[in-house]
Amino acid sequence: MEINLGNLAQLITIAGFVGVGINLIVIKPLGNAIMALKETITDLKNAIENTEKARQDMDKRLVRVEESAKSAHHRIDGLEEEMKH
């Protein structure tokens, strides 16, 4: 088959349409899906950071509660000793 300028122009036009079609049908939706995944990962990262901060705050509060309970036990033990005597 002999390729002349007319045939070459037709092949280039067809290849251009195929390229645009692939871009619209495959590449653009994949790009959108990747962007959505990126946003989801960012949201999850933020949620994990917030959860970690809340956990650390709860750890601090728990330590204070344990210290308070320990102090209360000492006071109760002291009162029990006074009541025994």
Coordinates of C-alpha atoms in Angstrom, one line a residue:
M1 CA 0.0 0.0 0.0
E2 CA 1.3 3.3 -1.0
I3 CA 1.1 6.1 1.6
N4 CA 0.6 9.5 0.1
L5 CA 0.0 12.9 1.8
G6 CA -3.8 12.4 1.8
N7 CA -3.6 9.0 3.4
L8 CA -1.1 10.3 6.0
A9 CA -3.4 13.2 6.9
Q10 CA -6.2 10.7 7.3
L11 CA -4.1 8.5 9.6
I12 CA -3.0 11.4 11.7
T13 CA -6.6 12.6 12.0
I14 CA -7.8 9.1 13.0
A15 CA -4.9 8.8 15.5
G16 CA -5.9 12.2 16.9
F17 CA -9.5 11.1 17.4
V18 CA -8.4 7.8 19.0
G19 CA -6.0 9.7 21.3
V20 CA -8.8 12.2 22.4
G21 CA -11.2 9.3 22.9
I22 CA -8.7 7.4 25.1
N23 CA -8.0 10.6 27.0
L24 CA -11.8 11.2 27.6
I25 CA -12.7 7.6 28.3
V26 CA -9.7 6.3 30.2
I27 CA -7.2 8.9 31.3
K28 CA -9.5 11.7 32.6
P29 CA -11.7 9.3 34.8
L30 CA -8.5 7.7 36.2
G31 CA -7.2 11.2 37.0
N32 CA -10.4 12.1 38.7
A33 CA -10.4 8.8 40.7
I34 CA -6.8 9.5 41.7
M35 CA -7.7 13.0 42.9
A36 CA -10.6 11.6 44.9
L37 CA -8.4 9.0 46.5
K38 CA -5.8 11.7 47.4
E39 CA -8.6 13.7 49.1
T40 CA -9.8 10.6 50.9
I41 CA -6.3 9.8 52.1
T42 CA -5.8 13.4 53.3
D43 CA -9.1 13.2 55.2
L44 CA -8.1 9.9 56.8
K45 CA -4.7 11.4 57.8
N46 CA -6.5 14.3 59.4
A47 CA -8.9 12.0 61.2
I48 CA -6.0 9.8 62.5
E49 CA -4.1 12.9 63.7
N50 CA -7.3 14.1 65.5
T51 CA -7.8 10.7 67.1
E52 CA -4.2 10.5 68.2
K53 CA -4.5 14.0 69.8
A54 CA -7.7 13.0 71.6
R55 CA -6.1 9.8 72.8
Q56 CA -3.1 11.7 74.2
D57 CA -5.5 14.1 75.9
M58 CA -7.4 11.1 77.4
D59 CA -4.1 9.6 78.6
K60 CA -3.3 12.9 80.5
R61 CA -6.8 13.0 82.0
L62 CA -6.5 9.3 83.0
V63 CA -3.2 10.0 84.8
R64 CA -4.9 12.8 86.8
V65 CA -7.8 10.6 87.7
E66 CA -5.5 7.8 88.9
E67 CA -3.6 10.3 91.0
S68 CA -6.8 11.6 92.5
A69 CA -8.1 8.1 93.2
K70 CA -4.8 7.2 94.9
S71 CA -5.0 10.4 97.0
A72 CA -8.6 9.6 97.9
H73 CA -7.6 6.0 99.0
H74 CA -4.9 7.4 101.2
R75 CA -7.4 9.8 102.9
I76 CA -9.9 6.9 103.3
D77 CA -7.2 4.7 104.8
G78 CA -6.4 7.5 107.2
L79 CA -10.0 7.9 108.2
E80 CA -10.3 4.1 108.7
E81 CA -7.3 4.2 111.0
E82 CA -8.8 7.0 113.0
M83 CA -12.1 5.2 113.3
K84 CA -10.3 2.1 114.6
H85 CA -8.6 4.0 117.4

